[in-house]
mmCIF file of C-alpha atoms in Angstrom:
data_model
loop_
_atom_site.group_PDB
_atom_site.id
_atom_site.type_symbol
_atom_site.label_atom_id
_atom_site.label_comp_id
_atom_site.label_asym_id
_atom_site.label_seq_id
_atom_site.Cartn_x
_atom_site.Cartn_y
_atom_site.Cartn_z
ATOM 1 C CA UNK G 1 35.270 -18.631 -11.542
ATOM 2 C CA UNK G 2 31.873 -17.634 -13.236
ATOM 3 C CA UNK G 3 29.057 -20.372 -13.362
ATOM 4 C CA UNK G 4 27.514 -21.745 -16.388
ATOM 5 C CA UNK G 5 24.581 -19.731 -15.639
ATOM 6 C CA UNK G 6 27.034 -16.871 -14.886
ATOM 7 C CA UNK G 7 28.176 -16.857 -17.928
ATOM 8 C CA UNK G 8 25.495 -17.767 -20.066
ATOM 9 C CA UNK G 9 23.351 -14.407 -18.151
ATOM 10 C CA UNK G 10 27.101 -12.158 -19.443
ATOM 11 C CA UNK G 11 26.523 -13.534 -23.448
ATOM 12 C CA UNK G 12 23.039 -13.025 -23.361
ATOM 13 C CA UNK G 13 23.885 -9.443 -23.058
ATOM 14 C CA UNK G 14 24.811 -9.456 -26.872
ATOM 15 C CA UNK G 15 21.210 -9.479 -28.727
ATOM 16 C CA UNK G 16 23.758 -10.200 -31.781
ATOM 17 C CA UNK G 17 24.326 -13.629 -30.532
ATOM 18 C CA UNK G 18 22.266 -16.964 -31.159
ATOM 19 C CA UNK G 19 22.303 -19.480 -28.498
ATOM 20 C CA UNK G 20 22.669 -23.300 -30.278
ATOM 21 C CA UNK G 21 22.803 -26.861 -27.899
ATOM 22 C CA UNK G 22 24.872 -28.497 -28.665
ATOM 23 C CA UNK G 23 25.548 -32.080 -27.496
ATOM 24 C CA UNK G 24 26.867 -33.123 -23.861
ATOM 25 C CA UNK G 25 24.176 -29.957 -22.593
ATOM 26 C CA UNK G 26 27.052 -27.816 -24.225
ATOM 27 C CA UNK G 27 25.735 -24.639 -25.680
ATOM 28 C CA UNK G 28 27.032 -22.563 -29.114
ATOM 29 C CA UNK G 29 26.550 -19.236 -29.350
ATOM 30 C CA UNK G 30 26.691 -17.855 -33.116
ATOM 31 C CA UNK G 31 27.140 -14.315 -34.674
ATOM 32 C CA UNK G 32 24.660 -15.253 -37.756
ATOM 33 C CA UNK G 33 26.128 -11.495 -39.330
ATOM 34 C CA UNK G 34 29.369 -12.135 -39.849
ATOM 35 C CA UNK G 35 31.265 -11.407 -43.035
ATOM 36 C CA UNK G 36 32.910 -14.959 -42.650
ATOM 37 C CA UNK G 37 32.293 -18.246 -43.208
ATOM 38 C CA UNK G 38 32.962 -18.767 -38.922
ATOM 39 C CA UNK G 39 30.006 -17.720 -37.146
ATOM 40 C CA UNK G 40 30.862 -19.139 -33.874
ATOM 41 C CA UNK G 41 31.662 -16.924 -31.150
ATOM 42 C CA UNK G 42 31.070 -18.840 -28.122
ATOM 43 C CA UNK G 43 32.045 -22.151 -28.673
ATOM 44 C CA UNK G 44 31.049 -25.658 -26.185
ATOM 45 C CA UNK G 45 29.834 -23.779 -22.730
ATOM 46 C CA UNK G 46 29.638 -26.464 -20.931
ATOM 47 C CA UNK G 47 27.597 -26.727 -17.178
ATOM 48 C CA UNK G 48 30.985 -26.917 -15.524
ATOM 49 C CA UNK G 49 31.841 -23.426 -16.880
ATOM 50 C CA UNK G 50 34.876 -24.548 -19.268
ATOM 51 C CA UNK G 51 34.557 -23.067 -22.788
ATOM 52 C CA UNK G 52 35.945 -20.979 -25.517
ATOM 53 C CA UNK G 53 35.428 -17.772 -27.235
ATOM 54 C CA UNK G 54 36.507 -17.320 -31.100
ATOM 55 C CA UNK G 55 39.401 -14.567 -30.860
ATOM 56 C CA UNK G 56 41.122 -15.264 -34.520
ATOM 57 C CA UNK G 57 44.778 -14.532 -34.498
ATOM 58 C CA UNK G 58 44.205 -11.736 -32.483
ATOM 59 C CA UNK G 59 47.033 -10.570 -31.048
ATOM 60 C CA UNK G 60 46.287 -9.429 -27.974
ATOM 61 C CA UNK G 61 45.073 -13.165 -26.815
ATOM 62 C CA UNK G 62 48.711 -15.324 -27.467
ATOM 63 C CA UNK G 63 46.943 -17.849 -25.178
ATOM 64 C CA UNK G 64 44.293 -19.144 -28.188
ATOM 65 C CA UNK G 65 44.996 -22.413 -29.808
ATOM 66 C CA UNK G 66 45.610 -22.956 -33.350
ATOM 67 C CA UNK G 67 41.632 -22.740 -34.140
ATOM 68 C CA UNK G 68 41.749 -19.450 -32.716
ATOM 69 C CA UNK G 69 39.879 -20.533 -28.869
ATOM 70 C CA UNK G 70 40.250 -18.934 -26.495
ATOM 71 C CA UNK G 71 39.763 -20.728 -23.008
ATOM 72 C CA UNK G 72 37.651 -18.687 -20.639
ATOM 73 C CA UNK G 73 37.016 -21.204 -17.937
ATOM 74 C CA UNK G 74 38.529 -18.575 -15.621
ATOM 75 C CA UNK G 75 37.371 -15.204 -17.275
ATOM 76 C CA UNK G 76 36.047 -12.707 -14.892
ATOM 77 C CA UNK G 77 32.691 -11.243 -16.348
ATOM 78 C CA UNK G 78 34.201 -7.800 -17.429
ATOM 79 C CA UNK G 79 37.198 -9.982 -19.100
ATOM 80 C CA UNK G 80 34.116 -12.086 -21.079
ATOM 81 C CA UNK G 81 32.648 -9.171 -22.134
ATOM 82 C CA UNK G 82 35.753 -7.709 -23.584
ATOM 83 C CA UNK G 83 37.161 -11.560 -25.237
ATOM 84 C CA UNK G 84 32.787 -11.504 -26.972
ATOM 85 C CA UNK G 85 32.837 -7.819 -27.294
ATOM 86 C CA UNK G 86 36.676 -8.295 -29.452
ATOM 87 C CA UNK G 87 35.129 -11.601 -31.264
ATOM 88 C CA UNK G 88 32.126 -10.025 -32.706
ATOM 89 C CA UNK G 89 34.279 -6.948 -33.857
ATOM 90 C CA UNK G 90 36.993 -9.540 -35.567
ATOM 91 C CA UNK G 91 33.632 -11.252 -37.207
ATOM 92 C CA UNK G 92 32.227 -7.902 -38.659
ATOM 93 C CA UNK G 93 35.536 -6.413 -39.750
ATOM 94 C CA UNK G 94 36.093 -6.347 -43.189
ATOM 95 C CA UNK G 95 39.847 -8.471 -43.794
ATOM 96 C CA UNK G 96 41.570 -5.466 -45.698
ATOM 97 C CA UNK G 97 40.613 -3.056 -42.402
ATOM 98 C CA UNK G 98 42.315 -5.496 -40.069
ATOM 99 C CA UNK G 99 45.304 -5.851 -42.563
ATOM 100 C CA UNK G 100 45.652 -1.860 -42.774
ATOM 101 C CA UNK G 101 46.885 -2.068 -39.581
ATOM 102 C CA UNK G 102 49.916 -3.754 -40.154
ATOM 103 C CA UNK G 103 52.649 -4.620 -36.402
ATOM 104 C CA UNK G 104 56.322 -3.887 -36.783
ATOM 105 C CA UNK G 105 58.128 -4.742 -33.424
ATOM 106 C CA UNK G 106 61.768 -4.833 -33.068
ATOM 107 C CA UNK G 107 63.315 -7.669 -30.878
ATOM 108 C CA UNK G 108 66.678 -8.072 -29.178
ATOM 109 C CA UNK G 109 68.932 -10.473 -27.855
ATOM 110 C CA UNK G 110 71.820 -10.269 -25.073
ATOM 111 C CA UNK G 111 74.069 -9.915 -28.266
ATOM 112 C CA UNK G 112 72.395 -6.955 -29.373
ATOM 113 C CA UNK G 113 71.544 -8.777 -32.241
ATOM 114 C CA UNK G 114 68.030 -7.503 -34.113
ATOM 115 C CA UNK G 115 64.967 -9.048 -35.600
ATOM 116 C CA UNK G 116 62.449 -7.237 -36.650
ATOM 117 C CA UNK G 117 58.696 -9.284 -36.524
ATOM 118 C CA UNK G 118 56.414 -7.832 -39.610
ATOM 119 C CA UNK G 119 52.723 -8.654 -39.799
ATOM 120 C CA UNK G 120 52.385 -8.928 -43.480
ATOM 121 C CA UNK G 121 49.001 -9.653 -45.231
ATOM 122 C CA UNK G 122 47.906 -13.219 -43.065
ATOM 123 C CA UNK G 123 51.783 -14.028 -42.128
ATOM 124 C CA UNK G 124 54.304 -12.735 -39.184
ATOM 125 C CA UNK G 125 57.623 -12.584 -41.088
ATOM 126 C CA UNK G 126 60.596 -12.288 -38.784
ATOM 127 C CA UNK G 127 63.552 -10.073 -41.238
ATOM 128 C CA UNK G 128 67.198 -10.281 -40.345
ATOM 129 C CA UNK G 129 67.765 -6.891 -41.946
ATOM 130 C CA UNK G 130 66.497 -7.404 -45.186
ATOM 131 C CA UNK G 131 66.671 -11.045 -45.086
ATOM 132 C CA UNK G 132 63.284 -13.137 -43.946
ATOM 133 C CA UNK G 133 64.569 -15.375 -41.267
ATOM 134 C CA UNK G 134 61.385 -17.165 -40.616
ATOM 135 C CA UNK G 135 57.413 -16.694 -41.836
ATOM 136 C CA UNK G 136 54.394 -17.774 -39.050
ATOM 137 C CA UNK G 137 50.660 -17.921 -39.764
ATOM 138 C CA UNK G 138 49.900 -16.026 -35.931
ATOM 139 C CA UNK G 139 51.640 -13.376 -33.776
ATOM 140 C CA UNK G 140 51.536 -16.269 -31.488
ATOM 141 C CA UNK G 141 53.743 -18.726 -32.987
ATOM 142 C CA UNK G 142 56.142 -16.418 -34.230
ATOM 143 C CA UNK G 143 56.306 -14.677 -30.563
ATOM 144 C CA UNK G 144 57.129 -17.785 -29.359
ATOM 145 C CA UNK G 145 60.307 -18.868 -31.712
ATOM 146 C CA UNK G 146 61.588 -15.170 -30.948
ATOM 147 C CA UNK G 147 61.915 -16.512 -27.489
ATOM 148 C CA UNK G 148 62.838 -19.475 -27.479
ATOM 149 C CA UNK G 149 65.845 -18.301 -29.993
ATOM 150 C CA UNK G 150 66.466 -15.355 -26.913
ATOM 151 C CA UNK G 151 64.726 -12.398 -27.851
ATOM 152 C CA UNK G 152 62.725 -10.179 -26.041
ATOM 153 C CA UNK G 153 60.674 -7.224 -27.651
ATOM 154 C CA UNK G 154 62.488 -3.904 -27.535
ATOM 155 C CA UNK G 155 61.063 -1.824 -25.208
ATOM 156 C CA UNK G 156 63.079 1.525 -26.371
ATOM 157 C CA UNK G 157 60.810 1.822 -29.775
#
């Protein structure tokens, strides 16, 4: 595990980000550009090393909570470059860009039975055919209905 310092040394590599103290000797780090009302990238370092990075609904980091924090008590430095690196590209991306890029994954169960998980403006839509099954606000929530109902992605698309 990184140190506070550590880490603090790895964020400081981004000129684009604005270190803030917070209470408890916690530190903020903002991204004072971004096209959003969120500026926070780094959010609550703390001198034990614990903290979070702002990821969105990103879907390459399931593991965020509901605010979109990502834990990265445990990040190796090149994996907190890449989570700051990702969350100052999310900030300064305009909202239509990341929508153009919309995920369609088909997902299977030992039935053979089909579901097909749509990323549709802000929701995940899960279609039965033609027939919306379910509707989640993150890839992460609706990934994890799919399996607890006993899907698994299909691997042959």
């Amino acid at each position: 595990m990184l140190t506070f310092e550590e880490k603090e040394l790895i964020i400081q590599e981004f000129s684009e980000l604005v270190r803030k103290e917070v209470s408890m000797k916690r530190v903020n780090y903002h991204y004072e550009k971004s096209l959003y009302e969120k500026t926070t990238v780094v959010y609550h370092l703390h001198p034990n090393g614990n903290g979070f990075v702002y990821v969105g609904d990103l879907p390459q980091y399931e593991e965020a909570d509901d605010k979109g924090l990502l834990n990265i008590r445990e990040a190796s430095a090149d994996e907190l470059r890449a989570i700051i690196k990702d969350s100052i590209a999310y900030l300064s991306t305009e909202e239509e860009e990341l929508q153009d890029e919309e995920i369609e994954e088909v997902w299977k169960n030992k039935e053979d039975s089909t579901l097909t998980l749509l990323q549709e403006d802000t929701l995940w839509n899960i279609y039965h055919g033609y027939n919306l099954e379910e509707s989640f606000g993150s890839y992460s929530e609706a990934k994890t209905y799919l399996l607890a109902e006993g899907f698994r992605l299909d691997s042959k698309r």
